[in-house]
Amino acid sequence: MNYWLVKSEPFKYSWEKFNQDKRTFWDGVRNYQARNNLREMKEGDLVLFYHSNEGKEVVGIAKVVKEAYQDPTTDDTNWVVVDLSPVETLKKPVTLETIKADERLKDISLVRQGRLSVMGLKAAEFDRIIELGS
DNA sequence: GCCAACGTTGGC
DNA sequence: GCCAACGTTGGC
């Protein structure tokens, strides 16, 4: 089991919308590193959902329900999507500020590599964020 | 709205 | 294959 974090700008695709949809394919990734991460996702992996720009906080937990396949929004075979479904909304969103201030989280990719939109998390980091969000 | 970080592109 | 120019992302 692996753990991930994905970013979405709320005005583009929000957690609320995701919960209405119940399931979505995660498209729009046009960065090789993020793409490689998508390809490594396995069914059942847990994914934190982060609102970038507006909010700047982790708002919920999703899971991978379908592994990487050709991005239906383009013919370019470089790009893939995965299907995600919402699992749980965090009681308290975990803000970027909180994450940066946390000794155990200050080295995660979200902080160190701000522009990456799909990143892996260690189990301990994932657990810590959940802990902060409950 | 600005700017830093960083990935990508293209000229050489 | 290097590196400057450029574009995009995202925090502030």
CSV table of C-alpha atoms (C1' of nucleotides) in Angstrom, one decimal:
chain,number,residue,atom,x,y,z
A,1,MET,CA,0.0,0.0,0.0
A,2,ASN,CA,1.3,3.4,-1.0
A,3,TYR,CA,0.2,6.9,0.0
A,4,TRP,CA,-0.1,9.9,-2.2
A,5,LEU,CA,-1.1,13.5,-2.2
A,6,VAL,CA,-2.7,15.3,-5.1
A,7,LYS,CA,-3.4,19.0,-5.6
A,8,SER,CA,-6.4,20.6,-7.1
A,9,GLU,CA,-7.4,24.2,-7.4
A,10,PRO,CA,-10.8,24.4,-5.8
A,11,PHE,CA,-12.3,26.6,-8.5
A,12,LYS,CA,-11.3,24.0,-11.1
A,13,TYR,CA,-12.2,20.8,-9.2
A,14,SER,CA,-13.1,21.1,-5.5
A,15,TRP,CA,-13.4,18.5,-2.8
A,16,GLU,CA,-17.1,19.3,-2.6
A,17,LYS,CA,-17.6,18.6,-6.3
A,18,PHE,CA,-15.6,15.4,-6.0
A,19,ASN,CA,-17.9,14.2,-3.3
A,20,GLN,CA,-20.9,15.0,-5.4
A,21,ASP,CA,-19.4,13.1,-8.3
A,22,LYS,CA,-18.4,10.1,-6.1
A,23,ARG,CA,-15.8,9.2,-8.6
A,24,THR,CA,-13.6,11.0,-11.1
A,25,PHE,CA,-10.6,10.5,-13.4
A,26,TRP,CA,-7.7,12.5,-12.4
A,27,ASP,CA,-6.7,14.4,-15.5
A,28,GLY,CA,-4.7,17.4,-16.4
A,29,VAL,CA,-1.3,16.1,-15.2
A,30,ARG,CA,1.3,17.4,-17.7
A,31,ASN,CA,4.4,16.9,-15.8
A,32,TYR,CA,6.6,13.8,-16.1
A,33,GLN,CA,7.3,13.4,-12.5
A,34,ALA,CA,3.7,13.7,-11.5
A,35,ARG,CA,2.8,11.3,-14.4
A,36,ASN,CA,5.3,8.7,-13.1
A,37,ASN,CA,3.7,8.9,-9.7
A,38,LEU,CA,0.2,8.4,-11.2
A,39,ARG,CA,1.5,5.3,-13.0
A,40,GLU,CA,2.7,3.8,-9.7
A,41,MET,CA,-0.6,4.1,-8.0
A,42,LYS,CA,-2.3,0.8,-7.2
A,43,GLU,CA,-5.9,0.1,-6.6
A,44,GLY,CA,-6.7,0.7,-2.9
A,45,ASP,CA,-3.9,3.2,-2.4
A,46,LEU,CA,-4.9,6.2,-0.3
A,47,VAL,CA,-4.6,9.7,-1.6
A,48,LEU,CA,-4.8,13.0,0.3
A,49,PHE,CA,-6.7,15.7,-1.5
A,50,TYR,CA,-5.1,19.2,-1.3
A,51,HIS,CA,-6.7,22.5,-2.3
A,52,SER,CA,-4.0,24.7,-3.8
A,53,ASN,CA,-4.1,28.4,-4.2
A,54,GLU,CA,-7.4,28.9,-2.4
A,55,GLY,CA,-7.5,27.3,1.0
A,56,LYS,CA,-4.0,25.7,0.8
A,57,GLU,CA,-5.1,22.8,2.9
A,58,VAL,CA,-5.5,19.1,2.9
A,59,VAL,CA,-9.3,18.6,3.0
A,60,GLY,CA,-9.9,14.9,2.6
A,61,ILE,CA,-8.9,11.3,1.8
A,62,ALA,CA,-9.6,9.6,-1.5
A,63,LYS,CA,-8.6,6.2,-2.8
A,64,VAL,CA,-7.5,4.8,-6.1
A,65,VAL,CA,-10.3,2.8,-7.7
A,66,LYS,CA,-8.7,2.3,-11.1
A,67,GLU,CA,-5.0,2.2,-12.0
A,68,ALA,CA,-3.4,4.4,-14.6
A,69,TYR,CA,-4.8,4.3,-18.2
A,70,GLN,CA,-4.6,6.5,-21.2
A,71,ASP,CA,-5.8,10.1,-20.5
A,72,PRO,CA,-9.2,10.3,-22.3
A,73,THR,CA,-8.8,14.0,-22.8
A,74,THR,CA,-5.9,13.7,-25.2
A,75,ASP,CA,-4.5,11.5,-27.9
A,76,ASP,CA,-1.0,12.0,-26.6
A,77,THR,CA,0.1,8.6,-25.2
A,78,ASN,CA,2.5,10.3,-22.8
A,79,TRP,CA,-0.3,11.1,-20.4
A,80,VAL,CA,-2.4,8.9,-18.1
A,81,VAL,CA,-5.2,9.3,-15.6
A,82,VAL,CA,-6.3,7.3,-12.6
A,83,ASP,CA,-9.8,7.0,-11.1
A,84,LEU,CA,-10.3,8.2,-7.6
A,85,SER,CA,-13.2,8.1,-5.2
A,86,PRO,CA,-13.7,10.1,-1.9
A,87,VAL,CA,-13.3,8.1,1.3
A,88,GLU,CA,-13.5,10.6,4.1
A,89,THR,CA,-13.6,14.4,4.8
A,90,LEU,CA,-11.1,15.6,7.4
A,91,LYS,CA,-12.8,17.0,10.5
A,92,LYS,CA,-10.2,19.8,10.5
A,93,PRO,CA,-8.5,20.7,7.2
A,94,VAL,CA,-4.7,20.6,7.6
A,95,THR,CA,-3.3,23.8,6.3
A,96,LEU,CA,0.0,24.3,4.6
A,97,GLU,CA,1.0,26.5,7.5
A,98,THR,CA,0.4,23.6,9.9
A,99,ILE,CA,2.4,21.2,7.8
A,100,LYS,CA,5.3,23.6,7.4
A,101,ALA,CA,5.3,24.1,11.2
A,102,ASP,CA,5.3,20.4,12.0
A,103,GLU,CA,8.7,18.8,12.7
A,104,ARG,CA,7.7,15.5,11.1
A,105,LEU,CA,6.2,17.0,8.0
A,106,LYS,CA,8.4,19.9,7.0
A,107,ASP,CA,10.4,17.8,4.6
A,108,ILE,CA,7.6,16.4,2.5
A,109,SER,CA,7.4,17.2,-1.2
A,110,LEU,CA,4.4,19.5,-0.7
A,111,VAL,CA,6.8,21.9,1.1
A,112,ARG,CA,10.1,21.1,-0.6
A,113,GLN,CA,8.8,20.8,-4.2
A,114,GLY,CA,5.9,23.2,-4.3
A,115,ARG,CA,5.0,22.9,-7.9
A,116,LEU,CA,4.6,19.1,-8.1
A,117,SER,CA,0.9,18.2,-8.3
A,118,VAL,CA,1.1,14.5,-7.6
A,119,MET,CA,3.5,13.2,-5.0
A,120,GLY,CA,4.2,10.2,-2.8
A,121,LEU,CA,4.0,10.3,1.0
A,122,LYS,CA,5.6,8.0,3.5
A,123,ALA,CA,3.1,6.1,5.7
A,124,ALA,CA,4.3,8.1,8.7
A,125,GLU,CA,3.7,11.4,6.9
A,126,PHE,CA,0.3,10.3,5.8
A,127,ASP,CA,-0.6,9.2,9.3
A,128,ARG,CA,0.6,12.4,10.8
A,129,ILE,CA,-1.6,14.5,8.5
A,130,ILE,CA,-4.6,12.4,9.3
A,131,GLU,CA,-3.8,12.8,13.0
A,132,LEU,CA,-3.6,16.6,12.6
A,133,GLY,CA,-6.9,16.5,10.7
A,134,SER,CA,-8.9,14.6,13.3
B,1,DG,C1',-0.4,40.9,-9.1
B,2,DC,C1',4.2,39.7,-8.2
B,3,DC,C1',7.9,36.6,-8.0
B,4,DA,C1',10.5,32.3,-6.9
B,5,DA,C1',11.1,27.7,-8.2
B,6,DC,C1',11.5,24.7,-11.6
B,7,DG,C1',10.4,22.0,-15.8
B,8,DT,C1',10.6,22.3,-20.9
B,9,DT,C1',12.2,23.9,-25.2
B,10,DG,C1',15.3,25.2,-28.7
B,11,DG,C1',19.6,27.3,-30.5
B,12,DC,C1',24.2,26.4,-30.7
C,1,DG,C1',24.8,18.0,-24.4
C,2,DC,C1',24.8,22.6,-22.5
C,3,DC,C1',22.4,26.5,-21.2
C,4,DA,C1',19.5,30.6,-21.9
C,5,DA,C1',14.9,31.8,-22.6
C,6,DC,C1',10.4,30.9,-21.6
C,7,DG,C1',6.1,29.2,-19.5
C,8,DT,C1',3.6,27.4,-15.6
C,9,DT,C1',2.6,26.7,-10.9
C,10,DG,C1',1.5,28.2,-6.6
C,11,DG,C1',2.6,30.8,-2.3
C,12,DC,C1',2.5,35.3,-0.6
